[in-house]
Coordinates of C-alpha atoms in Angstrom, one line a residue:
X229 CA 0.0 -0.1 0.0
X230 CA 3.1 2.3 0.2
X231 CA 4.6 4.6 2.9
X232 CA 1.7 7.0 3.1
X233 CA -1.1 5.2 4.7
X234 CA 1.4 3.6 7.2
X235 CA 2.5 7.2 8.2
X236 CA -0.9 8.3 8.3
X237 CA -1.9 5.3 10.6
X238 CA 1.1 6.2 12.9
X239 CA 0.0 9.8 12.8
X240 CA -3.4 9.0 14.3
X241 CA -1.8 6.5 16.9
X242 CA 0.5 9.3 18.0
X243 CA -1.6 12.1 18.3
X244 CA -5.0 10.5 19.2
X245 CA -5.1 6.9 20.0
X246 CA -2.5 6.1 22.6
X247 CA -2.9 9.5 24.5
X248 CA -6.5 9.2 24.6
X249 CA -6.3 5.5 25.7
X250 CA -3.8 6.4 28.4
X251 CA -6.0 9.4 29.4
X252 CA -9.2 7.1 29.7
X253 CA -7.2 4.6 31.8
X254 CA -5.9 7.1 34.1
X255 CA -9.3 8.3 34.6
X256 CA -10.6 4.8 35.5
X257 CA -7.7 4.5 37.9
X258 CA -8.7 7.8 39.4
X259 CA -12.5 6.9 39.7
X260 CA -11.8 3.9 41.6
X261 CA -9.3 5.7 43.9
X262 CA -11.6 8.6 44.6
X263 CA -15.2 6.5 44.8
X264 CA -14.6 5.2 48.3
X265 CA -14.2 8.6 49.7
X266 CA -17.7 9.8 48.0
X267 CA -19.8 6.7 48.7
X268 CA -23.3 8.3 48.1
X269 CA -22.3 10.7 45.2
X270 CA -19.8 11.1 42.2
X271 CA -16.5 12.1 42.9
X272 CA -15.6 15.6 41.6
X273 CA -14.4 15.4 37.9
X274 CA -11.7 18.1 39.0
X275 CA -10.3 15.5 41.6
X276 CA -10.3 12.8 39.2
X277 CA -8.5 14.7 36.6
X278 CA -5.7 15.6 39.2
X279 CA -5.5 12.0 40.5
X280 CA -5.1 10.9 36.8
X281 CA -2.4 13.5 35.8
X282 CA -0.6 12.4 38.9
X283 CA -0.6 8.7 37.9
X284 CA 0.5 9.4 34.4
X285 CA 3.4 11.4 35.8
X286 CA 4.6 8.8 38.0
X287 CA 4.4 6.0 35.3
X288 CA 6.4 8.3 33.0
X289 CA 8.8 8.6 35.6
X290 CA 9.2 4.8 36.2
X291 CA 9.8 4.2 32.6
X292 CA 12.1 6.9 32.1
X293 CA 14.0 5.8 35.1
X294 CA 14.7 2.0 34.3
X295 CA 13.4 -0.3 31.9
X296 CA 13.3 -3.1 34.4
X297 CA 11.1 -0.9 36.8
X298 CA 8.6 -0.7 33.9
X299 CA 8.4 -4.4 33.4
X300 CA 8.2 -5.2 37.3
X301 CA 5.4 -2.9 37.4
X302 CA 3.6 -4.8 34.5
X303 CA 4.4 -8.1 36.4
X304 CA 3.3 -7.1 39.9
X305 CA -0.1 -5.4 38.9
X306 CA -1.1 -8.3 36.4
X307 CA -1.1 -10.8 39.2
X308 CA -3.1 -8.1 41.3
X309 CA -5.5 -8.0 38.4
X310 CA -5.9 -11.6 38.2
X311 CA -6.7 -12.0 41.9
X312 CA -9.3 -9.1 42.0
X313 CA -11.1 -10.9 38.8
X314 CA -11.0 -14.2 40.5
X315 CA -12.7 -12.6 43.5
X316 CA -15.4 -11.1 41.4
X317 CA -15.9 -14.6 39.3
X318 CA -16.1 -16.4 42.5
X319 CA -18.7 -14.3 44.3
X320 CA -20.7 -13.9 41.0
X321 CA -20.8 -17.6 40.4
X322 CA -21.8 -18.4 44.0
X323 CA -24.6 -16.0 43.6
X324 CA -25.5 -17.8 40.3
X325 CA -25.4 -21.2 42.0
X326 CA -28.3 -20.0 44.6
X327 CA -30.6 -19.6 41.8
X328 CA -30.3 -15.7 41.0
X329 CA -30.8 -15.8 37.3
X330 CA -33.4 -13.2 36.8
X331 CA -31.0 -10.8 35.3
X332 CA -30.4 -13.1 32.4
X333 CA -34.2 -13.0 31.4
X334 CA -34.4 -11.4 27.9
X335 CA -30.8 -10.2 28.5
X336 CA -30.4 -9.3 24.7
X337 CA -33.8 -7.4 24.5
X338 CA -33.0 -4.3 22.4
X339 CA -30.1 -5.6 20.6
X340 CA -32.2 -6.0 17.1
X341 CA -30.3 -4.2 14.6
X342 CA -27.1 -4.8 12.8
X343 CA -25.7 -1.6 13.4
X344 CA -26.3 -2.0 17.1
X345 CA -24.5 -5.3 17.0
X346 CA -21.4 -3.5 15.2
X347 CA -21.5 -0.8 17.7
X348 CA -21.3 -3.0 20.5
X349 CA -18.4 -4.7 19.0
X350 CA -16.5 -1.6 18.7
X351 CA -16.8 -0.9 22.5
X352 CA -15.9 -4.6 23.2
X353 CA -13.0 -4.8 20.9
X354 CA -11.7 -1.5 22.7
X355 CA -11.7 -3.7 26.1
X356 CA -9.6 -6.2 24.2
X357 CA -7.5 -3.5 22.6
X358 CA -4.2 -4.9 24.3
X359 CA -4.4 -7.9 21.7
X360 CA -1.8 -6.2 19.5
X361 CA 0.4 -4.9 22.1
X362 CA 3.2 -7.6 22.1
X363 CA 4.0 -6.6 18.6
X364 CA 5.3 -3.4 19.6
X365 CA 8.0 -5.0 21.7
X366 CA 8.9 -7.7 19.5
X367 CA 12.7 -6.5 19.4
X368 CA 12.9 -7.0 23.2
X369 CA 11.2 -10.7 23.2
X370 CA 14.0 -13.7 23.8
X371 CA 13.5 -16.2 21.1
X372 CA 10.5 -14.3 19.6
X373 CA 10.0 -17.3 16.9
X374 CA 9.0 -19.7 19.7
X375 CA 7.8 -17.2 22.3
X376 CA 5.7 -15.0 20.1
X377 CA 2.9 -17.2 19.3
X378 CA 2.7 -18.8 22.7
X379 CA 2.2 -15.4 24.2
X380 CA -0.3 -14.6 21.7
X381 CA -2.4 -17.7 21.7
X382 CA -2.1 -18.2 25.6
X383 CA -2.7 -14.4 26.4
X384 CA -5.8 -14.4 24.3
X385 CA -7.1 -17.4 25.4
X386 CA -6.8 -16.6 29.1
X387 CA -8.0 -13.0 28.7
X388 CA -11.3 -14.0 26.6
X389 CA -11.9 -16.8 29.3
X390 CA -11.4 -14.3 32.4
X391 CA -13.4 -11.2 30.5
X392 CA -16.7 -13.8 29.9
X393 CA -16.6 -15.1 33.2
X394 CA -16.5 -11.8 34.9
X395 CA -19.2 -10.3 32.7
X396 CA -21.1 -13.3 33.8
X397 CA -20.4 -12.4 37.3
X398 CA -21.4 -8.7 36.7
X399 CA -24.6 -9.5 35.0
X400 CA -25.7 -12.1 37.6
X401 CA -25.5 -9.6 40.5
X402 CA -26.3 -6.1 38.8
X403 CA -29.0 -5.3 36.0
X404 CA -28.2 -3.8 33.0
X405 CA -29.5 -0.3 34.1
X406 CA -27.2 -0.4 37.2
X407 CA -24.2 -1.3 35.0
X408 CA -24.7 1.7 32.8
X409 CA -25.6 4.1 35.4
X410 CA -22.7 3.6 37.8
X411 CA -19.1 4.8 37.1
X412 CA -17.3 2.2 38.7
X413 CA -19.0 -1.2 38.0
X414 CA -16.6 -3.5 40.3
X415 CA -17.3 -1.1 43.3
X416 CA -20.9 -1.5 43.1
X417 CA -20.7 -5.3 42.5
X418 CA -18.3 -5.5 45.8
X419 CA -20.7 -3.5 47.9
X420 CA -23.5 -5.8 47.1
X421 CA -21.6 -8.9 47.5
X422 CA -18.5 -8.5 49.7
X423 CA -19.8 -6.8 52.6
X424 CA -17.2 -5.5 55.1
X425 CA -14.6 -6.7 52.7
X426 CA -16.0 -4.4 49.7
X427 CA -13.1 -1.9 50.2
X428 CA -10.6 -4.6 48.6
X429 CA -12.2 -4.6 45.2
X430 CA -11.8 -0.5 44.6
X431 CA -7.9 -1.4 45.7
X432 CA -7.4 -4.3 43.5
X433 CA -9.1 -2.7 40.4
X434 CA -7.1 0.7 40.8
X435 CA -3.8 -1.2 41.0
X436 CA -5.1 -3.4 37.9
X437 CA -5.8 -0.1 35.9
X438 CA -2.5 1.3 37.0
X439 CA -0.8 -1.8 35.6
X440 CA -2.9 -1.6 32.2
X441 CA -1.7 1.9 31.8
X442 CA 1.9 1.2 32.3
X443 CA 1.7 -1.3 29.8
X444 CA 0.4 1.2 27.4
X445 CA 3.0 3.7 28.2
X446 CA 5.4 1.0 27.7
X447 CA 4.5 0.0 24.3
X448 CA 3.4 3.4 23.0
X449 CA 7.0 4.9 23.6
X450 CA 8.4 1.9 21.4
X451 CA 6.1 2.8 18.5
X452 CA 7.2 6.2 18.6
X453 CA 10.8 5.1 18.7
X454 CA 10.5 2.9 15.8
X455 CA 8.5 5.3 13.8
X456 CA 11.3 8.0 14.4
X457 CA 13.8 5.5 13.3
X458 CA 12.1 5.0 10.1
X459 CA 12.0 8.5 9.5
X460 CA 8.4 9.1 10.1
X461 CA 8.6 11.0 13.2
X462 CA 11.2 13.6 14.5
X463 CA 14.7 11.8 14.9
X464 CA 14.9 13.0 18.6
X465 CA 12.3 10.4 19.4
X466 CA 14.5 7.5 18.3
X467 CA 17.3 8.6 20.7
X468 CA 17.9 6.8 24.0
X469 CA 19.1 8.1 27.3
X470 CA 22.9 7.5 27.5
X471 CA 23.1 6.1 31.0
X472 CA 19.7 4.7 31.6
X473 CA 19.1 3.1 28.0
X474 CA 15.5 4.1 28.1
X475 CA 13.5 6.0 25.1
X476 CA 13.3 9.1 27.2
X477 CA 12.3 11.6 24.5
X478 CA 9.4 9.2 23.2
X479 CA 8.4 8.7 26.8
X480 CA 8.2 12.2 27.5
X481 CA 6.3 13.3 24.4
X482 CA 3.8 10.5 25.1
X483 CA 3.1 11.7 28.5
X484 CA 2.9 15.4 27.6
X485 CA 0.3 14.4 24.8
X486 CA -1.7 12.2 27.4
X487 CA -1.9 15.0 29.8
X488 CA -2.9 17.4 27.4
X489 CA -5.8 15.4 26.2
X490 CA -6.8 14.4 29.8
X491 CA -7.0 18.1 30.6
X492 CA -8.5 19.4 27.3
X493 CA -9.8 17.0 25.1
X494 CA -13.3 15.2 24.9
X495 CA -11.9 11.6 25.5
X496 CA -14.9 9.3 24.4
X497 CA -15.7 11.6 21.2
X498 CA -12.0 11.3 20.2
X499 CA -12.1 7.3 20.6
X500 CA -15.4 7.1 18.4
X501 CA -13.5 9.2 15.8
X502 CA -10.5 7.1 15.9
X503 CA -12.3 3.6 16.0
X504 CA -12.9 3.7 12.0
X505 CA -9.3 4.7 11.2
X506 CA -8.0 2.0 13.7
X507 CA -9.9 -0.9 12.3
X508 CA -9.4 0.3 8.5
X509 CA -5.4 0.4 9.4
X510 CA -5.7 -2.9 11.0
X511 CA -7.9 -4.4 8.2
X512 CA -5.5 -2.9 5.5
X513 CA -2.4 -4.7 7.5
X514 CA -4.2 -8.0 7.5
X515 CA -5.1 -7.6 3.8
X516 CA -1.7 -6.8 2.8
X517 CA -0.4 -10.0 4.8
X518 CA -2.8 -11.9 2.4
X519 CA -1.5 -10.3 -0.7
X520 CA 2.1 -11.0 0.5
X521 CA 1.2 -14.7 1.1
X522 CA -0.1 -14.8 -2.3
X523 CA 2.4 -12.8 -4.4
X524 CA 5.7 -13.7 -2.3
X525 CA 5.1 -17.3 -1.0
X526 CA 8.8 -17.7 -1.0
X527 CA 9.5 -14.7 1.6
X528 CA 10.9 -16.2 5.1
X529 CA 8.3 -16.4 7.7
X530 CA 9.5 -17.3 11.2
X531 CA 6.0 -18.5 12.2
X532 CA 2.8 -18.7 10.2
X533 CA -0.8 -19.1 11.1
X534 CA -3.5 -20.9 8.9
X535 CA -4.9 -18.6 6.3
X536 CA -8.4 -18.9 7.5
X537 CA -7.8 -16.9 10.7
X538 CA -6.4 -13.8 8.7
X539 CA -9.3 -14.2 6.1
X540 CA -11.9 -14.0 8.9
X541 CA -10.3 -11.4 10.5
X542 CA -10.0 -9.1 7.5
X543 CA -13.7 -9.9 6.6
X544 CA -14.6 -8.9 10.3
X545 CA -12.7 -5.7 9.7
X546 CA -14.6 -5.0 6.4
X547 CA -17.9 -5.5 8.3
X548 CA -16.9 -2.9 11.1
X549 CA -15.8 -0.5 8.9
X550 CA -18.7 -0.7 6.6
X551 CA -21.2 -0.8 9.4
X552 CA -19.6 2.4 10.9
X553 CA -20.4 4.2 7.6
X554 CA -23.6 2.7 7.5
X555 CA -24.8 3.4 11.0
X556 CA -23.2 6.9 11.7
X557 CA -21.2 8.4 8.6
X558 CA -20.4 11.5 10.6
X559 CA -17.8 10.1 12.8
X560 CA -15.9 8.1 10.1
X561 CA -15.6 11.3 8.0
X562 CA -14.2 13.3 11.1
X563 CA -11.8 10.3 11.4
X564 CA -10.7 10.4 8.1
X565 CA -10.2 14.2 8.3
X566 CA -8.2 13.7 11.4
X567 CA -5.8 11.5 9.8
X568 CA -5.4 13.7 6.8
X569 CA -4.0 16.5 9.1
X570 CA -0.8 14.5 9.0
X571 CA -0.5 15.1 5.2
X572 CA 1.3 18.5 5.5
X573 CA 3.8 16.9 7.8
X574 CA 4.3 14.1 5.5
X575 CA 5.0 16.0 2.5
X576 CA 7.3 18.7 4.2
X577 CA 9.0 16.4 6.8
X578 CA 9.0 13.1 5.6
X579 CA 8.7 12.9 1.8
X580 CA 10.9 15.7 1.2
X581 CA 14.5 14.9 2.1
X582 CA 15.8 18.5 2.5
X583 CA 14.2 21.4 4.3
X584 CA 14.6 25.3 3.8
X585 CA 17.6 26.4 5.0
X586 CA 15.9 28.4 7.9
X587 CA 14.0 25.6 9.1
X588 CA 16.9 23.3 8.9
X589 CA 18.9 25.5 11.0
X590 CA 16.0 25.5 13.8
X591 CA 15.5 21.9 13.6
X592 CA 19.2 21.1 14.2
X593 CA 19.3 23.6 16.9
X594 CA 16.3 22.0 18.5
X595 CA 17.9 18.3 18.1
X596 CA 21.2 19.5 19.7
X597 CA 19.5 21.3 22.6
X598 CA 17.3 18.2 23.5
X599 CA 20.4 15.9 23.2
X600 CA 22.0 18.3 25.8
X601 CA 19.3 18.5 28.0
X602 CA 18.2 15.1 28.2
X603 CA 21.4 13.3 27.6
X604 CA 20.3 11.4 24.9
X605 CA 21.9 10.0 21.6
X606 CA 21.0 7.8 18.5
X607 CA 22.1 4.4 19.3
X608 CA 24.8 2.4 17.9
X609 CA 22.7 -0.6 17.3
X610 CA 19.0 -1.6 18.0
X611 CA 19.0 -1.5 21.9
X612 CA 17.3 -4.3 23.9
X613 CA 15.2 -2.1 26.0

C-alpha cells in the first residue's frame, strides 16, 4: 500500500489513539481511587483529573528511570488484576449457584439491528485492545520465533476466558440499568456482594488499571521510537538516554500528549472518531499480509498462521468499517479528516529529504538542545530495552 497510509496510521496513533487510551485508563484509575471517599455521590471531576495526571506522571517517571522498573510494574499489577477478577468471578458464580438468574431473562432485548451489534463490537474490541500490544515490543522478546505465538495464543485465550466469566458475574448480580448508571461497576458489585470486605475490590481494580496504563505507556514509547527510526517522526524520538538506556524523548512526548488530552480533550468522542481509522488500518495490514502470502510465497516467515484466521479477521474488519459508515457516517468522516491532518507533515518533513535553510537550522538547534538537556543520542545498534 506504500509509505503514506502507514505514516497516516502512525500519525493518528501518535496524536489520538495512544494518548487518549492512556487518559481514559488514568481516569478509570482515578475513579476507583476517589469513589470510596464519595460513597453517596459522584467524585468531583476535577479531583479525578488531578489524580489521573499524577498517575500518568508517576508512570512516565518509572519508565524513564529504568526499563526493569517498568516491566516489574507490569508483572506485579498483572497478578493483582487476576486476583481481583478471581474474587469477582467466584462471588458472582456463588450468587448464580443460589438461583439468582432473573437478570438473564431477556438479556439481549433491544439488540435487534446489525448496526447496534457493530457498535457493541467496537466497544467490546476496545476492551480487548491490548491484543496487539506484544507486536510493539517484539525486538525485546527472547526467542520471539518460539515465544511470540505462545504469548499471543495463551494470553488471548486467558483474557477471553476471564473477561467472559467476569461479565457473567457482573450481570448475575447487577442489572443492565445499574451497570450503565454507575461509573465504577466493580465497586457497586463489591458493595452488594462482599460486605465489610468491599473495600478490597476498588483497591485491586485501581492497581489493575495502574498496571494496564503502564503497559500502554511502555508499548506506545516503543512505537514512537521505531516510527522515528524509520523517519516518520522527528529523529529525537529515536534517541535513548545514554546512562539509563530508555527511550526518554518518546516517553516524555507520550506523557505530554496524554496529559494535554486528559485536561482539554473530549476523550470518548475522540475514541469514536478514531475507531474507524483504527480498524481500517488493522484491516489494511491484514489484507497486505494476505496479498504477500499470495504474491511472495517464498518470503522467509519465522511463524505462520492458517490462512482461515486472517481471512476471517479481514472480513470482520470490513464489516466493522462498513457498518460504521452505514450507521453513523459522520464519525468516520471526522476520523478521516483527523488522519489527513498528517499530510502536510508527511510531504514537508518525511517525503521531502531537504528542508529550507531556516527550518533546517532551527531543527538542528532543537535536536542539539534536546540532546544536551536530556543526555540522549542515537544508539549504535538496536537497543534491547
